[in-house]
Structure formats: C-alpha cells, structure tokens
Tab-separated table of C-alpha atoms in Angstrom:
chain	number	residue	atom	x	y	z
A	1231	UNK	CA	73.341	48.174	141.018
A	1232	UNK	CA	74.136	48.892	137.362
A	1233	UNK	CA	75.685	52.399	137.346
A	1234	UNK	CA	77.289	51.594	133.956
A	1235	UNK	CA	73.882	50.744	132.381
A	1236	UNK	CA	75.295	47.453	131.098
A	1237	UNK	CA	71.840	45.867	131.243
A	1238	UNK	CA	70.274	48.734	129.393
A	1239	UNK	CA	71.578	51.292	126.839
A	1240	UNK	CA	72.996	54.821	126.709
A	1241	UNK	CA	71.608	56.151	123.454
A	1242	UNK	CA	69.496	58.764	125.225
A	1243	UNK	CA	72.753	60.573	126.016
A	1244	UNK	CA	73.344	61.230	122.293
A	1245	UNK	CA	70.284	63.311	121.514
A	1246	UNK	CA	71.932	65.173	118.596
A	1247	UNK	CA	72.738	61.915	116.739
A	1248	UNK	CA	69.276	60.482	117.423
A	1249	UNK	CA	67.681	63.747	116.294
A	1250	UNK	CA	69.591	63.666	113.031
A	1251	UNK	CA	68.500	60.033	112.514
A	1252	UNK	CA	64.863	60.917	113.207
A	1253	UNK	CA	65.108	63.623	110.552
A	1254	UNK	CA	66.420	61.016	108.008
A	1255	UNK	CA	69.984	62.392	107.848
A	1256	UNK	CA	72.979	60.145	107.217
A	1257	UNK	CA	74.727	59.581	110.555
A	1258	UNK	CA	77.985	57.906	111.498
A	1259	UNK	CA	78.269	55.337	114.235
A	1260	UNK	CA	78.505	56.358	117.859
A	1261	UNK	CA	80.061	53.026	118.805
A	1262	UNK	CA	82.137	50.477	116.881
A	1263	UNK	CA	83.682	47.048	117.533
A	1264	UNK	CA	86.940	46.165	115.934
A	1265	UNK	CA	88.620	42.756	115.898
A	1266	UNK	CA	92.375	43.339	115.669
A	1267	UNK	CA	93.001	39.558	115.804
A	1268	UNK	CA	91.194	36.638	114.316
A	1269	UNK	CA	93.124	34.165	116.457
A	1270	UNK	CA	92.340	33.115	119.974
A	1271	UNK	CA	94.235	31.241	122.651
A	1272	UNK	CA	91.089	29.749	124.184
A	1273	UNK	CA	88.264	27.600	122.729
A	1274	UNK	CA	85.376	28.420	125.076
A	1275	UNK	CA	82.454	26.000	125.058
A	1276	UNK	CA	79.991	28.834	124.491
A	1277	UNK	CA	81.865	30.780	121.791
A	1278	UNK	CA	79.346	32.488	119.508
A	1279	UNK	CA	81.866	33.155	116.770
A	1280	UNK	CA	83.341	29.651	116.459
A	1281	UNK	CA	82.092	29.566	112.841
A	1282	UNK	CA	84.768	32.173	111.981
A	1283	UNK	CA	87.377	29.465	112.736
A	1284	UNK	CA	89.881	31.526	114.841
A	1285	UNK	CA	91.935	32.396	111.778
A	1286	UNK	CA	95.484	33.651	112.468
A	1287	UNK	CA	94.965	37.027	110.822
A	1288	UNK	CA	95.680	40.506	112.195
A	1289	UNK	CA	94.720	44.000	111.089
A	1290	UNK	CA	97.707	45.832	109.679
A	1291	UNK	CA	98.746	48.442	112.244
A	1292	UNK	CA	99.588	51.347	109.966
A	1293	UNK	CA	96.397	51.136	108.000
A	1294	UNK	CA	94.242	50.629	111.066
A	1295	UNK	CA	95.715	53.697	112.740
A	1296	UNK	CA	94.924	55.697	109.587
A	1297	UNK	CA	91.347	54.537	109.629
A	1298	UNK	CA	90.997	55.216	113.383
A	1299	UNK	CA	92.087	58.814	112.846
A	1300	UNK	CA	89.391	59.051	110.144
A	1301	UNK	CA	86.781	57.580	112.485
A	1302	UNK	CA	87.616	60.218	115.056
A	1303	UNK	CA	87.088	62.982	112.483
A	1304	UNK	CA	83.808	61.464	111.401
A	1305	UNK	CA	82.420	61.554	114.906
A	1306	UNK	CA	82.779	57.999	116.207
A	1307	UNK	CA	82.738	58.232	120.018
A	1308	UNK	CA	83.951	54.802	121.139
A	1309	UNK	CA	85.635	51.627	119.933
A	1310	UNK	CA	85.559	48.217	121.706
A	1311	UNK	CA	88.436	46.014	120.728
A	1312	UNK	CA	87.118	42.471	120.877
A	1313	UNK	CA	85.629	40.502	118.022
A	1314	UNK	CA	86.222	36.971	116.746
A	1315	UNK	CA	89.660	36.615	118.325
A	1316	UNK	CA	91.642	37.662	121.380
A	1317	UNK	CA	92.632	41.351	120.844
A	1318	UNK	CA	95.778	41.167	122.988
A	1319	UNK	CA	97.291	38.663	120.580
A	1320	UNK	CA	97.896	41.653	118.274
A	1321	UNK	CA	101.487	42.651	118.874
A	1322	UNK	CA	100.740	46.421	118.541
A	1323	UNK	CA	97.619	46.539	120.709
A	1324	UNK	CA	99.080	48.954	123.205
A	1325	UNK	CA	100.014	51.454	120.510
A	1326	UNK	CA	96.653	50.992	118.819
A	1327	UNK	CA	94.809	51.769	122.109
A	1328	UNK	CA	96.920	54.892	122.710
A	1329	UNK	CA	96.441	56.076	119.097
A	1330	UNK	CA	92.592	55.575	119.439
A	1331	UNK	CA	92.539	57.781	122.514
A	1332	UNK	CA	94.625	60.479	120.766
A	1333	UNK	CA	92.071	60.438	117.945
A	1334	UNK	CA	89.472	61.543	120.471
A	1335	UNK	CA	87.760	58.144	120.711
A	1336	UNK	CA	86.991	56.332	123.957
A	1337	UNK	CA	88.722	52.926	124.144
A	1338	UNK	CA	87.477	49.669	125.638
A	1339	UNK	CA	88.580	46.101	125.458
A	1340	UNK	CA	87.006	42.652	125.997
A	1341	UNK	CA	89.675	40.018	126.637
A	1342	UNK	CA	90.303	36.731	128.381
A	1343	UNK	CA	93.115	38.477	130.220
A	1344	UNK	CA	95.865	35.909	129.747
A	1345	UNK	CA	97.949	38.432	127.776
A	1346	UNK	CA	97.025	41.442	129.945
A	1347	UNK	CA	100.683	41.590	130.933
A	1348	UNK	CA	102.473	44.186	133.007
A	1349	UNK	CA	104.098	45.793	129.958
A	1350	UNK	CA	100.705	46.388	128.296
A	1351	UNK	CA	99.233	47.726	131.457
A	1352	UNK	CA	102.122	50.157	131.942
A	1353	UNK	CA	101.947	51.351	128.317
A	1354	UNK	CA	98.267	51.541	127.575
A	1355	UNK	CA	96.002	51.437	130.620
A	1356	UNK	CA	95.964	55.206	130.923
A	1357	UNK	CA	94.318	55.435	127.507
A	1358	UNK	CA	91.504	52.865	128.128
A	1359	UNK	CA	88.114	53.723	129.469
A	1360	UNK	CA	87.317	50.126	130.529
A	1361	UNK	CA	88.451	46.562	130.233
A	1362	UNK	CA	86.192	43.560	130.752
A	1363	UNK	CA	87.810	40.199	131.397
A	1364	UNK	CA	85.972	36.945	130.769
A	1365	UNK	CA	86.389	34.600	133.726
A	1366	UNK	CA	83.845	31.798	133.651
A	1367	UNK	CA	84.630	30.112	136.888
A	1368	UNK	CA	86.134	30.738	140.327
A	1369	UNK	CA	88.315	27.606	140.299
A	1370	UNK	CA	90.932	26.330	137.898
A	1371	UNK	CA	88.897	23.251	137.216
A	1372	UNK	CA	85.690	24.967	136.167
A	1373	UNK	CA	87.507	27.769	134.368
A	1374	UNK	CA	89.648	25.404	132.255
A	1375	UNK	CA	86.649	23.170	131.491
A	1376	UNK	CA	84.645	26.095	130.099
A	1377	UNK	CA	87.480	28.050	128.466
A	1378	UNK	CA	89.007	24.786	127.202
A	1379	UNK	CA	92.520	25.925	128.156
A	1380	UNK	CA	95.412	25.105	130.445
A	1381	UNK	CA	94.294	25.404	134.092
A	1382	UNK	CA	97.367	27.541	134.732
A	1383	UNK	CA	95.768	30.334	132.670
A	1384	UNK	CA	93.424	31.007	135.593
A	1385	UNK	CA	96.305	32.008	137.890
A	1386	UNK	CA	97.849	34.092	135.141
A	1387	UNK	CA	94.666	36.085	134.682
A	1388	UNK	CA	94.188	36.720	138.402
A	1389	UNK	CA	97.817	37.802	138.718
A	1390	UNK	CA	97.455	40.135	135.676
A	1391	UNK	CA	94.277	41.672	137.183
A	1392	UNK	CA	95.917	42.295	140.564
A	1393	UNK	CA	98.659	44.238	138.813
A	1394	UNK	CA	96.242	46.208	136.662
A	1395	UNK	CA	94.213	47.203	139.736
A	1396	UNK	CA	97.377	48.222	141.597
A	1397	UNK	CA	98.609	50.380	138.705
A	1398	UNK	CA	95.137	51.963	138.265
A	1399	UNK	CA	95.053	52.972	141.921
A	1400	UNK	CA	98.655	54.212	142.131
A	1401	UNK	CA	98.557	56.248	138.901
A	1402	UNK	CA	94.924	57.309	139.399
A	1403	UNK	CA	93.915	56.052	135.965
A	1404	UNK	CA	90.253	56.300	135.075
A	1405	UNK	CA	90.133	52.834	133.572
A	1406	UNK	CA	87.294	50.742	134.920
A	1407	UNK	CA	88.254	47.056	135.416
A	1408	UNK	CA	85.449	44.536	135.236
A	1409	UNK	CA	85.044	40.731	135.243
A	1410	UNK	CA	82.363	38.942	133.338
A	1411	UNK	CA	80.852	35.538	133.944
A	1412	UNK	CA	78.565	33.935	131.360
A	1413	UNK	CA	76.068	32.034	133.520
A	1414	UNK	CA	76.035	28.377	132.560
A	1415	UNK	CA	74.924	25.115	134.196
A	1416	UNK	CA	78.608	24.323	134.755
A	1417	UNK	CA	79.520	27.452	136.645
A	1418	UNK	CA	76.451	29.044	138.279
A	1419	UNK	CA	77.505	27.641	141.710
A	1420	UNK	CA	80.760	29.616	141.424
A	1421	UNK	CA	79.127	33.039	140.842
A	1422	UNK	CA	79.360	33.977	144.580
A	1423	UNK	CA	83.020	32.822	144.981
A	1424	UNK	CA	83.944	34.721	141.814
A	1425	UNK	CA	82.303	37.877	143.150
A	1426	UNK	CA	84.344	37.551	146.327
A	1427	UNK	CA	87.546	36.976	144.342
A	1428	UNK	CA	86.900	39.879	141.919
A	1429	UNK	CA	86.265	42.257	144.836
A	1430	UNK	CA	89.363	41.092	146.728
A	1431	UNK	CA	91.698	41.672	143.785
A	1432	UNK	CA	90.433	45.204	143.234
A	1433	UNK	CA	88.044	44.933	140.377
A	1434	UNK	CA	85.294	47.597	139.956
A	1435	UNK	CA	82.517	45.177	139.089
A	1436	UNK	CA	81.453	41.689	138.170
A	1437	UNK	CA	78.775	41.269	135.513
A	1438	UNK	CA	76.690	38.104	135.369
A	1439	UNK	CA	75.157	37.717	131.913
A	1440	UNK	CA	73.101	35.085	130.111
A	1441	UNK	CA	73.998	33.002	127.104
A	1442	UNK	CA	72.673	34.046	123.680
A	1443	UNK	CA	72.602	31.609	120.776
A	1444	UNK	CA	74.246	32.965	117.617
A	1445	UNK	CA	72.294	31.705	114.546
A	1446	UNK	CA	75.528	30.712	112.748
A	1447	UNK	CA	77.369	29.261	115.688
A	1448	UNK	CA	78.567	25.635	115.549
A	1449	UNK	CA	77.950	25.386	119.238
A	1450	UNK	CA	74.336	24.593	120.192
A	1451	UNK	CA	74.975	23.084	123.620
A	1452	UNK	CA	73.250	25.889	125.497
A	1453	UNK	CA	70.521	26.935	123.066
A	1454	UNK	CA	67.720	25.671	125.291
A	1455	UNK	CA	69.025	27.061	128.609
A	1456	UNK	CA	66.488	28.795	130.835
A	1457	UNK	CA	67.404	31.264	133.580
A	1458	UNK	CA	64.446	31.153	135.909
A	1459	UNK	CA	66.185	28.797	138.324
A	1460	UNK	CA	69.221	31.056	138.618
A	1461	UNK	CA	67.410	34.322	139.373
A	1462	UNK	CA	67.702	33.889	143.202
A	1463	UNK	CA	71.431	34.407	142.779
A	1464	UNK	CA	70.781	38.103	142.246
A	1465	UNK	CA	69.770	38.596	145.920
A	1466	UNK	CA	72.697	36.598	147.215
A	1467	UNK	CA	75.176	38.627	145.157
A	1468	UNK	CA	73.862	41.987	146.378
A	1469	UNK	CA	75.837	41.589	149.668
A	1470	UNK	CA	79.038	42.345	147.739
A	1471	UNK	CA	77.900	45.807	146.591
A	1472	UNK	CA	79.487	48.875	148.082
A	1473	UNK	CA	80.825	52.234	146.841
A	1474	UNK	CA	83.850	50.564	145.247
A	1475	UNK	CA	82.443	47.296	143.823
A	1476	UNK	CA	79.218	46.299	142.114
A	1477	UNK	CA	77.777	42.974	140.999
A	1478	UNK	CA	75.674	43.622	137.888
A	1479	UNK	CA	73.283	40.715	137.555
A	1480	UNK	CA	71.707	41.111	134.138
A	1481	UNK	CA	68.236	40.116	135.218
A	1482	UNK	CA	66.427	42.093	132.522
A	1483	UNK	CA	68.494	40.392	129.784
A	1484	UNK	CA	67.907	36.940	131.308
A	1485	UNK	CA	64.197	37.507	131.375
A	1486	UNK	CA	64.322	38.608	127.689
A	1487	UNK	CA	66.177	35.366	126.835
A	1488	UNK	CA	63.513	33.280	128.495
A	1489	UNK	CA	60.814	35.206	126.671
A	1490	UNK	CA	62.653	34.842	123.324
A	1491	UNK	CA	60.825	37.542	121.425
A	1492	UNK	CA	61.383	41.089	120.131
A	1493	UNK	CA	58.854	43.944	120.611
A	1494	UNK	CA	60.059	45.530	117.342
A	1495	UNK	CA	59.404	44.173	113.834
A	1496	UNK	CA	62.390	45.643	111.990
A	1497	UNK	CA	65.976	46.669	112.804
A	1498	UNK	CA	66.427	50.389	113.246
A	1499	UNK	CA	69.795	50.447	115.035
A	1500	UNK	CA	72.238	49.742	112.219
A	1501	UNK	CA	73.246	53.403	111.612
A	1502	UNK	CA	74.472	53.773	115.197
A	1503	UNK	CA	77.180	51.190	115.146
A	1504	UNK	CA	79.499	49.089	112.985
A	1505	UNK	CA	81.831	46.089	113.239
A	1506	UNK	CA	85.211	45.614	111.567
A	1507	UNK	CA	86.555	42.033	111.407
A	1508	UNK	CA	90.156	40.947	111.538
A	1509	UNK	CA	90.628	41.096	107.751
A	1510	UNK	CA	89.135	44.585	107.402
A	1511	UNK	CA	85.489	43.951	106.375
A	1512	UNK	CA	83.008	46.489	107.634
A	1513	UNK	CA	79.828	44.735	108.805
A	1514	UNK	CA	76.438	46.200	109.624
A	1515	UNK	CA	75.533	43.488	112.170
A	1516	UNK	CA	77.621	41.015	114.194
A	1517	UNK	CA	74.864	38.499	113.957
A	1518	UNK	CA	75.216	38.237	110.196
A	1519	UNK	CA	79.007	38.113	109.843
A	1520	UNK	CA	78.887	35.407	107.224
A	1521	UNK	CA	75.998	36.972	105.251
A	1522	UNK	CA	77.529	39.103	102.452
A	1523	UNK	CA	74.442	41.312	102.411
A	1524	UNK	CA	75.744	42.873	105.599
A	1525	UNK	CA	79.355	43.287	104.387
A	1526	UNK	CA	79.631	46.945	103.281
A	1527	UNK	CA	83.233	46.966	102.122
A	1528	UNK	CA	86.830	46.591	103.253
A	1529	UNK	CA	89.077	49.209	104.873
A	1530	UNK	CA	92.097	47.969	102.919
A	1531	UNK	CA	90.302	49.010	99.702
A	1532	UNK	CA	88.269	52.097	100.690
A	1533	UNK	CA	88.102	54.791	103.372
A	1534	UNK	CA	85.489	54.299	106.002
A	1535	UNK	CA	83.640	57.374	104.675
A	1536	UNK	CA	83.426	55.795	101.244
A	1537	UNK	CA	82.162	52.517	102.699
A	1538	UNK	CA	79.629	54.176	105.059
A	1539	UNK	CA	78.220	56.432	102.348
A	1540	UNK	CA	78.223	53.661	99.743
A	1541	UNK	CA	75.130	52.430	97.962
A	1542	UNK	CA	75.295	48.946	99.519
A	1543	UNK	CA	75.185	50.179	103.125
A	1544	UNK	CA	72.449	52.715	102.416
A	1545	UNK	CA	70.252	50.134	100.689
A	1546	UNK	CA	70.796	47.415	103.333
A	1547	UNK	CA	70.078	49.874	106.127
A	1548	UNK	CA	66.872	50.939	104.435
A	1549	UNK	CA	65.826	47.325	103.948
A	1550	UNK	CA	66.571	46.476	107.606
A	1551	UNK	CA	64.540	49.443	108.761
A	1552	UNK	CA	61.506	48.685	106.567
A	1553	UNK	CA	61.462	44.971	105.795
A	1554	UNK	CA	63.896	42.898	107.895
A	1555	UNK	CA	62.183	40.229	110.025
A	1556	UNK	CA	63.746	40.545	113.462
A	1557	UNK	CA	61.938	37.351	114.493
A	1558	UNK	CA	64.887	35.567	112.774
A	1559	UNK	CA	67.478	37.543	114.691
A	1560	UNK	CA	69.542	36.609	117.692
A	1561	UNK	CA	67.788	37.068	121.022
A	1562	UNK	CA	69.628	39.780	123.081
A	1563	UNK	CA	71.763	40.873	120.143
A	1564	UNK	CA	74.116	43.770	120.705
A	1565	UNK	CA	71.619	46.343	119.522
A	1566	UNK	CA	68.463	44.902	121.152
A	1567	UNK	CA	68.004	47.643	123.769
A	1568	UNK	CA	68.812	50.314	121.170
A	1569	UNK	CA	66.162	48.867	118.880
A	1570	UNK	CA	63.587	48.853	121.644
A	1571	UNK	CA	64.273	52.494	122.356
A	1572	UNK	CA	64.261	53.529	118.697
A	1573	UNK	CA	61.107	51.548	117.892
A	1574	UNK	CA	59.228	53.316	120.674
A	1575	UNK	CA	60.426	56.711	119.420
A	1576	UNK	CA	59.084	55.850	115.972
A	1577	UNK	CA	55.967	54.170	117.296
A	1578	UNK	CA	54.991	56.050	120.438
A	1579	UNK	CA	52.100	54.915	122.659
A	1580	UNK	CA	49.052	57.034	123.296
A	1581	UNK	CA	49.011	60.058	125.587
A	1582	UNK	CA	52.776	60.789	125.306
A	1583	UNK	CA	52.211	64.457	125.942
A	1584	UNK	CA	51.050	63.789	129.473
A	1585	UNK	CA	54.566	63.675	130.852
C-alpha cells in the first residue's frame, strides 16, 4: 500500500502548472528542498552528499524567512527541509517551520531524529505536513554501524518518536510520521523487526527504499548492489498493513535501479523544483551540486524571483530539455518519475484518443 504515492509522483494533481509548462510559459517550482544546515551529527555509510563535507554552515534565519515569504507569493507549494546536513541542527528550525506554514507553503522534514526533541515537537509539529526519520536498523548494533554514530542514538530516536506520536494523537495534528530504511546488505534482515517497532511506537508508515549512487559521492561501497534477492520481503512486510500503518516497499524503484536506464533522453523536470544549499546557492538539480552550470545564484545576493528569471537558469533549463544526456544522470534521481511523466506527455504513444 502506498497511499502517499512515495514510489510514484503527484504532478498530475497540478494540472494548471503542467499546462503552463506545456505552453512554454515560465513557471515557478511546485516543490523545493532547502538545507538549513550543512553540518550533520552522523556519518552514514551510504551518504550521497559526503562530497559536500558536512560543513558547519547554517542559513541565516532572518534572510531565509524573507525568501520563504517570497516563495509563498510566487506559488511554491511545498518545502522539504533536508539537504546535505541534519536540518534540526539549525537552532531556529521550529520558527522556520512555523513561518513556512504561515507563508502558505506545506512543510516537510527529513531527519535522523536525534534532535527531534520534545521542545521542537511542542513548538512546530502542528505546522508540519510530514516528517520522515531515517532509521537503518532495528537494533543498536546495526543502526550504529550504518549511521556511524553512538549506539545510544538509537534509543534517543525511538524515544523522540514515541513522544511525537503521542503529541500528534492528543492534539490531533495532521502531521504524518514516517520511518525510512535504506535497504542494504547489512540491514535487510532487520526490515521486519523495524516494521514491528515502527508500528508499535505509533508511526504512520515505514518506507523501504533502494540505494542510489550519486555520481559525485565519495562512497562507492554499494554502487553494484542488486535488489532481486530482497524482493520477497515485500510479501512478508504486507502483514503489518492496516488502516493506521503502512509498509511502503518501493518495488518499482528497486526494479528501476536494477534496470539502470532512463526511458527519456533529456531532463524536462527542472522547472518544477529547486534546491537551496546551506550557504544559499540555488541549484537546478541535486545530482549536480558541485557543477556550477547548475548553480543559478545565491539568495544572499538576489531575490528568488531574480534568480529564477535570470538568464543562467533559463539557458540551462533549455539545454537540459533539448540536449542533456540523461544516460549520465543518477538512476532514480529525485525527478525521475516526473521526467517519465513529462516525457510521455511530450512524446505520446499512438492511439491516445482511444481512452
């Protein structure tokens, strides 16, 4: 069961924006990712953004809030706070989340959960649409080995999640609480125990996802992993599904990883999203964070409108749409499903009128 469409996409719910794009109009992102922190308290074995070096830098709160208000006016619908660092290391994260919601933007967060403390939950959970916590093991030993952290962090995270679930129920918040396990040779045997644990502490779902090699990542340990042998887990995990809890086994994404190819030749999805790193650079693609061609400008120097309507972004977006070789891109990149959808709209098969 995947009622959140995590293993697919939701662009078909934004017909007006897609229609404007089809007509060649300039559109603003529907969805953005922002990295409030460049620093991280863990050093996960699979980290895709290890090449960014976990720098101790943080977006300046006052400026960020000003830009968020602008994003709301421009029509951005959602922001995921995640990125190259741990977002909850930013001291003003609760206030930033609340300000984002007041700007009319849906708020989400991807975190390791160590700093998902009671104070943050009490202050900000009511403003957040969903939080996804990375827990890559059901035991302290496996967890600490993969996260490369103190084993005590495992208990801290579970305790934090119990409290978040309790507050969500008692205050009737609409925040969806999810756990994510990146399926690896070291932890596949703990997928079932983790599902049991996540359900018992009051989570709404557990998502099981495959690894995806970032082309610039220092880590290459898992680049040749294949998922065929793990697919029987999907059936075993179904027994945990009920009206209050779902295991989302990303079978489709795992199959795409094993196939390792794209059905689209160029990248069409760049206008629908953007990424802001922890020093304020606006990027067109999270796969090319160190490639200056994809760096459109900096929010400390220009408004988002100036950056988005600037010559550099417009030219790069046109190049990506017409010439970019997606055979060099990351398999299962963030915009893969969006690209598949848009490519089919632009290149429809025969007999489409026979609905």
